[in-house]
């Protein structure tokens, strides 16, 4: 979740059909998500639900709980940050609210059903990914291996275009697309009965037929399916690096395939976080920002006492019937007592440095060994031919960065750049890619030490953006113990805004199913729309 989305999807995607589809769908949209479900059985106290985290998973839990619940509910969402959206958040270029840019999860795609439906339901506008590129260069996109470009694309169509790629890579792009579609179709089974709602992600993934892709590395999976080394390294690995900061011998086959599913890549105008703000609003949950939960104590009568610090100071407590931990527990600093039956294990997360900055300068031709008019707007990276860093976590290699994208040009003179890197960028590096004089004097210079006329604005952020997606078949439990739920396990399966939303919807489904068992005779089945709960 990053950032989990959709991940920080970096693929340029200049396709129009998705917009047409979204517009069409929007015009057909009905307010079917609005049916009131808070019919209070006379006298029954509302179910008190605490959701910890207002990112995609937490907002989705609240939203779908409001849709699915047949009993009265009272939902409180705790969020330690002063904003909603989690790893999906924006900052303003030149501190001007007219120029918001995504700092975390950037795009989602056509098959991301929950997000696409929510965008329709809330009437949000979407922009085709990378539609604001300045287009002043001869090349839209290039793949840099640290020494030279292994691939340059000059037209403005999406690069992941089979017809364009076949002359260079033979049938590999065609077979990759087929493999990707097969994997995505299996994944989509998780949205519908009999898979949905699933008690165990490990079992659901196995039942959907995804084990083969999950237990191989990307490189193993591609090799087994006879995808050429050249296409895997130059195109597919450039995608896994920009999206997940991982090379093919580390990342599993399923996430590798997800990186190639780029059809209809869009983002919400003004920021993707508005999807989650819309979900929270529609859920009528009480949202407590700036509030850190510190302890969750299970009482003898099965309720939970939740202690939290409001505005980072006064400690308060409230009583709840259900708890949803909607984010990686390992970063939350929450003590649960007694310890639940299944405590999620620690999972290594990628440390991703995101540097956003604006400058009147274009990327330096000298740095990239090209005529300056030819330096691509979007620079993805891969490892040079013959270099295999195996499953090394710091696999960035010679390039030293994962990607550099020119996002737009504002006020006719400031190019806006986004860099993903495993380390903080040095002032020297930024000066070199812009072809300006390096600042002199002090040691260890950073971007802030560059002259204002070279870097007009910048913002640096370090995320624990997504897990290292090693091959695995077992995922953290969803039910940690009675009435205590966890969404974070899905991040090692597919880390994306959409999958966290799916897990939020799934937890809502499981919770409502459990409430139905309390009140309905055994064996009686309940249908909620298309979803049998
Ligand atoms: C809902 O829960 C909140 C927090 O526990 C509480 O302050 C509020 O009074 C509750 N509202 C209802 C209608 O029960
Ligand atoms: C949260 O805290 C920030 C500063 O720490 C403050 O500016 C903001 O108003 C607070 N928001 C809420 C909803 O309390
Ligand atoms: C919040 O939800 C209400 C209905 O529940 C709706 O009327 C209102 O427009 C929504 N506000 C926003 C900002 O989405
Ligand atoms: C359950 O236990 C808590 C903590 O001891 C208490 O505050 C609450 O009133 C109890 N609820 C019921 C329904 O007994
Ligand atoms: C975690 O909790 C400890 C003790 O409660 C506190 O000192 C520390 O600052 C907290 N860390 C974070 C990241 O909130
Ligand atoms: C510069 O960085 C090096 C290596 O990280 C460190 O040892 C040194 O203390 C730093 N110097 C200053 C002035 O911060």
XYZ file of C-alpha atoms and ligand atoms in Angstrom:
617
model
C 0.000 0.000 0.000
C 1.546 1.759 -1.577
C 2.816 3.334 -1.057
C 0.661 -0.033 -1.928
C -1.516 0.214 -5.009
C -2.282 0.430 -6.561
C 1.370 0.537 -6.241
C 3.361 3.397 -7.469
C 2.562 2.315 -10.951
C 4.970 4.025 -13.221
C 4.082 2.798 -16.647
C 3.277 5.507 -19.072
C 0.011 4.773 -20.531
C -1.437 6.991 -23.124
C -4.437 5.002 -24.060
C -7.791 6.552 -24.684
C -10.150 3.621 -24.541
C -10.115 3.469 -20.764
C -11.423 6.989 -20.505
C -14.215 6.185 -22.888
C -15.080 3.171 -20.797
C -15.014 5.164 -17.584
C -17.144 7.939 -19.038
C -19.583 5.402 -20.378
C -19.765 3.598 -17.086
C -20.156 6.853 -15.230
C -23.189 7.724 -17.296
C -24.689 4.329 -16.508
C -23.847 4.554 -12.854
C -26.635 4.210 -10.410
C -26.514 5.115 -6.798
C -26.735 1.450 -5.906
C -24.158 1.839 -3.198
C -26.431 4.073 -1.213
C -29.101 1.752 0.149
C -29.530 2.314 3.838
C -28.682 -0.729 5.911
C -28.901 0.625 9.397
C -32.230 -0.954 10.188
C -32.023 -1.159 13.933
C -33.618 -4.185 15.441
C -35.652 -2.699 18.261
C -33.533 -2.364 21.358
C -30.400 -3.916 19.885
C -27.321 -1.844 20.681
C -25.299 -0.923 17.596
C -22.206 -2.973 16.815
C -19.278 -0.781 17.772
C -16.458 -1.181 15.268
C -12.987 0.368 15.582
C -10.971 0.578 12.365
C -7.338 1.530 12.799
C -5.993 3.255 9.699
C -7.747 5.498 7.160
C -5.896 4.263 4.075
C -7.423 2.177 1.337
C -8.061 -0.882 3.534
C -9.602 1.002 6.465
C -11.765 3.302 4.346
C -12.969 0.328 2.303
C -13.819 -1.663 5.426
C -15.992 1.215 6.654
C -17.592 1.757 3.249
C -18.514 -1.860 2.560
C -19.553 -2.481 6.142
C -22.144 0.265 5.699
C -23.334 -1.475 2.511
C -23.379 -5.039 3.832
C -24.489 -4.651 7.457
C -28.048 -5.567 8.341
C -27.750 -4.465 11.931
C -27.078 -1.012 13.267
C -23.379 -0.161 13.333
C -21.293 2.587 14.899
C -17.907 2.799 13.182
C -14.921 4.816 14.396
C -11.838 5.148 12.203
C -8.590 6.057 13.962
C -5.832 7.645 11.907
C -2.546 8.848 13.338
C -1.812 11.154 10.400
C -3.601 14.465 9.939
C -4.982 13.234 6.592
C -7.004 10.423 5.031
C -5.529 8.082 2.386
C -2.505 6.480 4.030
C 0.167 5.865 1.428
C -2.053 7.588 -1.115
C -1.483 11.287 -0.569
C -0.499 14.398 -2.491
C 1.763 17.398 -2.038
C 1.531 20.702 -3.903
C 4.224 21.756 -6.369
C 5.517 25.233 -5.482
C 3.206 24.902 -2.459
C 0.398 25.867 -4.804
C -2.854 23.890 -4.323
C -3.438 24.212 -8.066
C -0.610 21.698 -8.652
C -1.135 18.623 -6.493
C 1.075 15.600 -7.286
C 0.901 12.078 -5.913
C 3.581 11.405 -3.348
C 2.665 7.740 -2.956
C 0.335 5.382 -4.803
C -0.089 6.985 -8.214
C -2.306 5.010 -10.537
C -4.934 2.337 -10.786
C -6.104 0.391 -13.797
C -9.295 -0.710 -15.494
C -9.498 -4.089 -13.743
C -9.348 -2.403 -10.306
C -13.059 -2.787 -9.732
C -13.468 -1.280 -6.293
C -11.596 1.890 -7.185
C -13.259 2.277 -10.573
C -16.703 1.796 -9.000
C -15.960 4.251 -6.195
C -14.776 6.883 -8.667
C -18.121 6.548 -10.436
C -20.136 6.577 -7.228
C -18.480 9.762 -5.968
C -18.385 11.529 -9.331
C -14.619 12.001 -9.292
C -12.742 12.923 -12.464
C -9.885 10.803 -13.692
C -6.909 11.721 -15.825
C -5.100 9.318 -18.085
C -1.760 8.528 -16.550
C 1.061 10.724 -17.846
C -1.231 12.882 -19.944
C 0.575 15.990 -18.656
C 4.042 15.075 -19.942
C 5.712 18.166 -21.407
C 6.413 16.237 -24.683
C 9.299 18.474 -25.561
C 11.695 15.594 -26.029
C 12.089 13.370 -29.040
C 11.532 10.423 -26.692
C 8.679 9.756 -24.340
C 10.335 6.896 -22.541
C 13.681 5.210 -22.215
C 15.144 2.320 -20.270
C 18.525 3.138 -18.778
C 20.904 0.477 -17.497
C 23.343 2.893 -15.877
C 25.560 3.142 -18.955
C 23.201 3.670 -21.835
C 19.624 3.333 -22.995
C 18.685 -0.210 -23.919
C 15.353 0.994 -25.248
C 14.028 4.355 -26.412
C 10.533 5.109 -27.540
C 9.640 8.178 -29.485
C 5.948 7.911 -30.164
C 3.264 8.828 -27.732
C 1.402 5.555 -27.747
C 1.742 3.265 -24.809
C 5.099 1.562 -24.936
C 3.762 -1.736 -23.727
C 2.340 -2.154 -27.164
C 2.604 -5.570 -28.642
C 2.672 -4.506 -32.258
C 5.455 -2.022 -31.606
C 7.466 -4.483 -29.576
C 7.196 -7.580 -31.705
C 9.765 -6.452 -34.246
C 12.278 -6.183 -31.437
C 11.382 -8.985 -29.062
C 9.644 -11.527 -31.272
C 6.573 -13.133 -29.716
C 7.620 -12.511 -26.085
C 5.288 -9.480 -25.599
C 2.370 -11.434 -26.997
C 2.929 -14.435 -24.709
C 3.506 -12.138 -21.728
C 0.162 -10.451 -22.305
C -1.533 -13.859 -22.443
C 0.133 -14.941 -19.189
C -0.832 -11.656 -17.543
C -4.481 -11.995 -18.568
C -4.601 -15.541 -17.260
C -3.236 -14.451 -13.879
C -5.534 -11.416 -13.620
C -8.611 -13.503 -14.467
C -7.746 -15.905 -11.671
C -7.237 -13.015 -9.264
C -10.631 -11.518 -10.181
C -12.322 -14.675 -8.894
C -11.612 -13.428 -5.372
C -14.259 -10.704 -5.777
C -17.204 -13.060 -6.189
C -18.754 -16.023 -4.432
C -17.877 -18.774 -3.806
C -14.480 -17.211 -3.124
C -15.757 -14.016 -1.524
C -15.595 -13.430 1.382
C -12.495 -15.524 2.106
C -11.400 -16.555 5.605
C -7.890 -17.382 4.450
C -6.010 -15.617 1.694
C -3.617 -18.567 1.389
C -6.501 -20.937 0.678
C -8.336 -18.519 -1.593
C -5.167 -17.966 -3.641
C -4.661 -21.721 -3.943
C -8.301 -22.328 -4.896
C -8.131 -19.611 -7.542
C -5.130 -21.386 -9.097
C -2.530 -18.756 -8.268
C 0.006 -20.906 -6.435
C 2.172 -21.528 -9.481
C 2.673 -17.791 -10.050
C 3.127 -17.067 -6.336
C 5.760 -19.659 -5.616
C 8.046 -18.710 -8.515
C 10.212 -15.672 -8.808
C 9.393 -13.414 -11.727
C 12.470 -14.621 -13.577
C 11.675 -18.280 -12.881
C 8.071 -17.878 -13.960
C 9.028 -16.077 -17.171
C 11.746 -18.633 -17.964
C 9.310 -21.517 -17.374
C 6.951 -19.857 -19.807
C 9.654 -19.319 -22.425
C 9.625 -15.513 -22.282
C 12.933 -14.282 -23.677
C 15.674 -12.971 -21.443
C 15.898 -9.713 -23.404
C 12.211 -8.860 -23.043
C 12.186 -9.935 -19.395
C 15.171 -7.808 -18.475
C 14.543 -4.753 -20.607
C 10.806 -4.362 -20.375
C 9.360 -6.492 -17.572
C 12.138 -5.826 -15.076
C 11.957 -2.079 -15.814
C 8.282 -2.375 -14.784
C 8.903 -4.317 -11.568
C 11.600 -1.784 -10.646
C 9.469 1.319 -11.171
C 6.417 -0.221 -9.511
C 8.002 -2.168 -6.643
C 11.737 -1.320 -6.538
C 12.552 -5.029 -7.025
C 14.257 -7.133 -9.668
C 12.825 -10.250 -11.288
C 14.917 -12.791 -9.312
C 13.326 -11.444 -6.097
C 9.705 -10.480 -6.810
C 7.171 -13.267 -7.255
C 5.489 -14.198 -10.507
C 2.042 -12.846 -9.643
C 3.237 -9.337 -8.788
C 5.388 -9.459 -11.922
C 2.281 -10.124 -13.992
C 0.395 -7.339 -12.184
C 3.124 -4.925 -13.323
C 2.243 -5.733 -16.922
C -1.494 -5.103 -16.423
C -1.496 -1.468 -17.444
C -4.695 -1.146 -19.441
C -6.663 1.933 -18.532
C -4.106 3.422 -16.129
C -5.586 6.544 -14.556
C -5.411 8.661 -11.447
C -8.001 10.878 -9.796
C -7.661 14.543 -10.699
C -6.560 16.294 -7.531
C -5.417 13.101 -5.804
C -6.397 9.459 -5.382
C -6.967 10.044 -1.655
C -10.369 11.504 -2.588
C -11.596 7.959 -3.256
C -10.909 7.083 0.378
C -12.329 10.361 1.668
C -15.458 9.595 -0.368
C -15.708 6.092 1.100
C -15.361 7.391 4.644
C -17.944 10.086 4.073
C -20.389 7.617 2.557
C -19.835 5.238 5.469
C -20.849 7.875 8.053
C -17.977 6.649 10.205
C -16.533 8.852 12.934
C -13.070 9.698 11.612
C -10.513 10.696 14.226
C -7.434 12.193 12.596
C -4.186 12.904 14.456
C -5.087 10.018 16.742
C -2.728 7.131 17.556
C -4.089 3.965 19.038
C -1.668 2.714 21.699
C -3.309 -0.357 23.244
C -6.119 -2.779 22.526
C -7.232 -4.759 25.566
C -9.627 -7.641 25.289
C -12.078 -7.676 28.203
C -13.473 -10.808 29.873
C -16.885 -10.196 28.328
C -15.388 -10.177 24.806
C -15.441 -6.412 24.229
C -12.287 -4.407 23.574
C -11.018 -1.322 25.337
C -9.073 0.827 22.889
C -6.717 3.497 24.264
C -5.646 6.316 21.989
C -3.814 9.626 22.058
C -5.747 12.464 20.565
C -3.713 15.251 18.966
C -0.656 13.429 20.262
C -1.459 14.148 23.896
C -4.538 13.368 25.988
C -5.110 9.630 26.362
C -8.666 8.393 26.102
C -10.445 5.036 25.988
C -13.507 3.671 24.241
C -15.250 0.335 24.179
C -15.724 -1.664 20.943
C -17.160 -5.003 19.813
C -14.939 -5.447 16.746
C -11.421 -4.292 15.877
C -9.963 -3.975 12.382
C -6.236 -3.331 12.069
C -6.114 -1.789 8.608
C -2.422 -1.374 7.889
C 0.877 -3.093 8.603
C 0.745 -3.914 12.344
C 4.543 -3.909 12.545
C 4.696 -0.138 11.987
C 1.767 0.693 14.246
C 3.305 0.596 17.720
C 0.087 -0.930 19.064
C 0.098 -3.324 22.008
C -2.611 -5.970 21.934
C -3.322 -7.837 25.152
C -3.761 -10.614 25.656
C -1.805 -11.421 22.511
C -4.228 -12.717 19.841
C -4.071 -16.288 18.514
C -2.349 -15.200 15.308
C 0.088 -12.339 15.546
C 1.314 -11.287 12.086
C 4.988 -11.958 11.547
C 7.406 -9.185 10.713
C 7.803 -8.730 6.962
C 10.640 -6.751 5.355
C 9.374 -3.608 3.614
C 11.102 -1.610 0.902
C 12.506 1.733 2.028
C 11.677 3.990 -0.883
C 12.926 7.546 -1.182
C 10.591 9.695 -3.244
C 11.976 13.046 -4.334
C 9.651 15.504 -6.024
C 11.123 18.730 -7.324
C 10.659 21.448 -9.896
C 13.314 23.104 -11.994
C 13.547 25.314 -15.056
C 16.095 22.823 -16.437
C 15.453 19.732 -18.501
C 17.308 16.503 -17.828
C 20.932 16.717 -18.884
C 21.948 15.191 -22.204
C 25.504 15.009 -20.960
C 24.536 12.895 -17.960
C 22.579 10.455 -20.118
C 24.978 10.480 -23.125
C 22.341 11.795 -25.499
C 21.600 15.021 -27.336
C 19.650 17.068 -24.824
C 16.588 17.179 -27.082
C 16.530 13.375 -26.933
C 16.519 12.693 -23.192
C 13.236 10.871 -22.510
C 10.545 12.367 -20.274
C 10.298 9.083 -18.413
C 13.415 7.099 -17.549
C 12.930 3.607 -16.229
C 15.920 1.476 -15.301
C 17.167 -2.073 -15.451
C 20.388 -3.970 -14.867
C 22.973 -4.277 -17.646
C 23.084 -7.467 -19.702
C 24.799 -10.236 -17.753
C 24.273 -8.627 -14.353
C 22.063 -10.700 -12.101
C 21.897 -9.465 -8.521
C 19.786 -12.434 -7.512
C 17.294 -11.772 -4.745
C 19.392 -8.998 -3.216
C 17.146 -6.404 -1.601
C 19.267 -3.486 -2.708
C 19.252 -4.426 -6.345
C 19.299 -0.979 -7.871
C 22.675 -1.605 -9.577
C 24.655 0.861 -11.648
C 21.873 3.369 -12.274
C 21.563 4.172 -8.563
C 17.886 5.105 -8.975
C 14.707 3.213 -9.876
C 13.115 5.838 -12.117
C 13.052 9.524 -12.993
C 9.827 10.868 -14.460
C 9.043 14.278 -15.792
C 5.453 14.703 -14.627
C 4.445 18.031 -16.105
C 5.472 21.609 -16.693
C 3.822 24.276 -14.565
C 3.688 28.043 -15.039
C 5.364 27.561 -18.438
C 8.757 27.246 -16.825
C 9.005 24.696 -14.045
C 9.462 21.068 -15.044
C 8.162 18.805 -12.305
C 10.180 15.648 -11.622
C 9.661 12.557 -9.517
C 12.559 10.271 -8.617
C 12.345 6.887 -6.868
C 15.602 5.767 -5.270
C 16.827 3.423 -2.527
C 18.856 6.209 -0.830
C 18.341 9.887 -0.257
C 19.428 11.786 -3.378
C 22.603 13.788 -2.950
C 22.821 17.406 -4.034
C 25.579 16.360 -6.395
C 23.369 13.798 -8.142
C 20.511 16.266 -8.632
C 22.941 18.869 -9.994
C 24.380 16.329 -12.438
C 21.051 15.099 -13.833
C 20.032 18.744 -14.354
C 23.411 19.668 -15.814
C 23.958 22.565 -13.413
C 26.974 23.520 -11.328
C 27.443 21.396 -8.268
C 27.190 23.289 -5.040
C 30.582 23.583 -3.404
C 31.834 23.868 0.130
C 30.103 21.784 2.737
C 30.025 18.004 2.908
C 27.066 15.717 2.226
C 24.953 18.182 0.284
C 21.297 17.492 -0.384
C 18.766 18.832 -2.844
C 18.031 21.717 -0.477
C 21.570 23.006 -0.965
C 21.030 23.702 -4.667
C 20.407 27.259 -5.820
C 16.774 28.362 -5.956
C 17.155 29.217 -9.640
C 18.040 25.556 -10.317
C 15.585 23.831 -7.985
C 12.545 26.033 -7.446
C 10.736 23.628 -5.083
C 11.276 20.137 -3.649
C 9.725 17.593 -1.314
C 11.472 14.485 0.043
C 9.636 11.539 1.538
C 10.738 8.140 2.798
C 8.093 5.435 2.625
C 7.937 1.863 3.739
C 6.100 1.555 0.505
C 5.434 -2.168 0.004
C 6.877 -5.479 1.177
C 9.707 -7.265 -0.562
C 7.507 -9.588 -2.553
C 9.421 -12.845 -2.181
C 7.751 -15.968 -3.569
C 5.338 -17.304 -0.953
C 2.176 -19.337 -0.684
C 1.179 -18.462 2.864
C -0.145 -15.105 3.923
C -0.932 -13.603 7.305
C -4.265 -14.557 8.859
C -7.260 -12.270 8.351
C -8.879 -13.236 11.632
C -6.244 -12.741 14.339
C -8.618 -13.937 17.035
C -12.305 -13.545 17.957
C -13.600 -10.200 16.614
C -10.166 -8.897 15.680
C -9.312 -8.578 12.002
C -6.224 -7.798 9.961
C -5.997 -6.513 6.381
C -2.203 -6.199 6.020
C -1.523 -9.771 4.868
C -2.651 -8.968 1.344
C 0.312 -6.673 0.795
C 2.682 -9.604 0.279
C 0.231 -11.110 -2.220
C -0.341 -8.025 -4.370
C 0.500 -4.623 -2.923
C -1.813 -2.025 -4.415
C -4.583 0.403 -3.474
C -7.099 -1.942 -5.078
C -6.017 -5.093 -3.265
C -6.078 -3.311 0.095
C -9.576 -2.158 -0.793
C -10.515 -5.742 -1.701
C -9.252 -6.880 1.698
C -11.262 -4.137 3.425
C -14.365 -5.288 1.576
C -13.528 -8.884 2.475
C -13.208 -8.101 6.186
C -16.546 -6.263 6.025
C -18.044 -9.373 4.396
C -16.601 -11.728 7.020
C -17.751 -9.545 9.893
C -21.310 -9.303 8.575
C -21.326 -13.051 7.958
C -20.324 -13.618 11.587
C -23.098 -11.288 12.814
C -25.606 -13.179 10.676
C -24.574 -16.419 12.325
C -25.349 -14.833 15.711
C -28.878 -13.872 14.706
C -30.034 -16.305 12.001
C -30.906 -19.968 12.246
C -28.143 -22.290 11.085
C -27.993 -23.031 7.387
C -30.095 -20.075 6.281
C -28.307 -18.227 3.514
C -28.333 -14.502 3.091
C -27.835 -12.729 -0.192
C -26.516 -9.225 -0.393
C -26.841 -8.000 -3.947
C -24.776 -10.365 -6.039
C -22.769 -11.398 -3.035
C -23.785 -14.395 -1.033
C -22.526 -13.729 2.438
C -20.584 5.768 18.516
O -19.292 5.503 19.068
C -18.660 6.670 19.524
C -17.265 6.273 19.964
O -17.296 5.202 20.821
C -19.467 7.310 20.640
O -18.823 8.493 21.067
C -20.867 7.638 20.123
O -21.679 8.119 21.184
C -21.498 6.402 19.538
N -22.764 6.763 18.895
C -23.866 6.030 18.994
C -25.046 6.517 18.260
O -23.896 5.009 19.666
C -3.847 17.562 13.093
O -2.600 18.103 13.478
C -2.122 19.112 12.609
C -0.749 19.564 13.081
O -0.136 18.645 13.873
C -3.098 20.281 12.598
O -2.651 21.253 11.690
C -4.471 19.794 12.162
O -5.417 20.848 12.278
C -4.930 18.632 13.040
N -6.145 18.098 12.471
C -7.168 17.678 13.187
C -8.368 17.163 12.445
O -7.148 17.693 14.401
C -20.960 12.897 1.843
O -22.051 11.981 1.820
C -23.323 12.589 1.713
C -24.373 11.482 1.767
O -24.048 10.533 2.719
C -23.421 13.348 0.421
O -24.678 14.021 0.351
C -22.287 14.369 0.344
O -22.308 14.987 -0.909
C -20.964 13.700 0.552
N -19.920 14.689 0.610
C -18.801 14.571 -0.049
C -17.804 15.669 0.119
O -18.544 13.595 -0.753
C -17.673 -5.499 29.243
O -16.491 -5.193 29.965
C -16.107 -3.821 29.928
C -14.766 -3.689 30.638
O -14.752 -4.376 31.835
C -17.191 -2.964 30.568
O -16.829 -1.599 30.535
C -18.491 -3.172 29.795
O -19.529 -2.462 30.385
C -18.837 -4.641 29.725
N -19.962 -4.792 28.813
C -20.970 -5.600 29.063
C -22.042 -5.663 28.037
O -21.004 -6.264 30.073
C 6.126 3.797 19.984
O 5.776 3.788 21.355
C 6.817 4.170 22.234
C 6.350 3.989 23.670
O 4.957 4.074 23.771
C 7.207 5.628 21.914
O 8.271 6.010 22.756
C 7.620 5.730 20.453
O 7.883 7.078 20.124
C 6.530 5.200 19.539
N 6.997 5.173 18.164
C 6.283 5.651 17.154
C 6.872 5.521 15.814
O 5.182 6.142 17.306
C 28.965 12.987 5.692
O 28.582 11.611 5.513
C 29.486 10.690 6.066
C 29.035 9.297 5.654
O 27.668 9.129 5.859
C 29.568 10.887 7.573
O 30.469 9.980 8.136
C 29.964 12.321 7.872
O 29.934 12.536 9.267
C 29.056 13.321 7.186
N 29.545 14.661 7.370
C 28.778 15.677 7.785
C 29.427 17.021 7.893
O 27.587 15.527 8.069
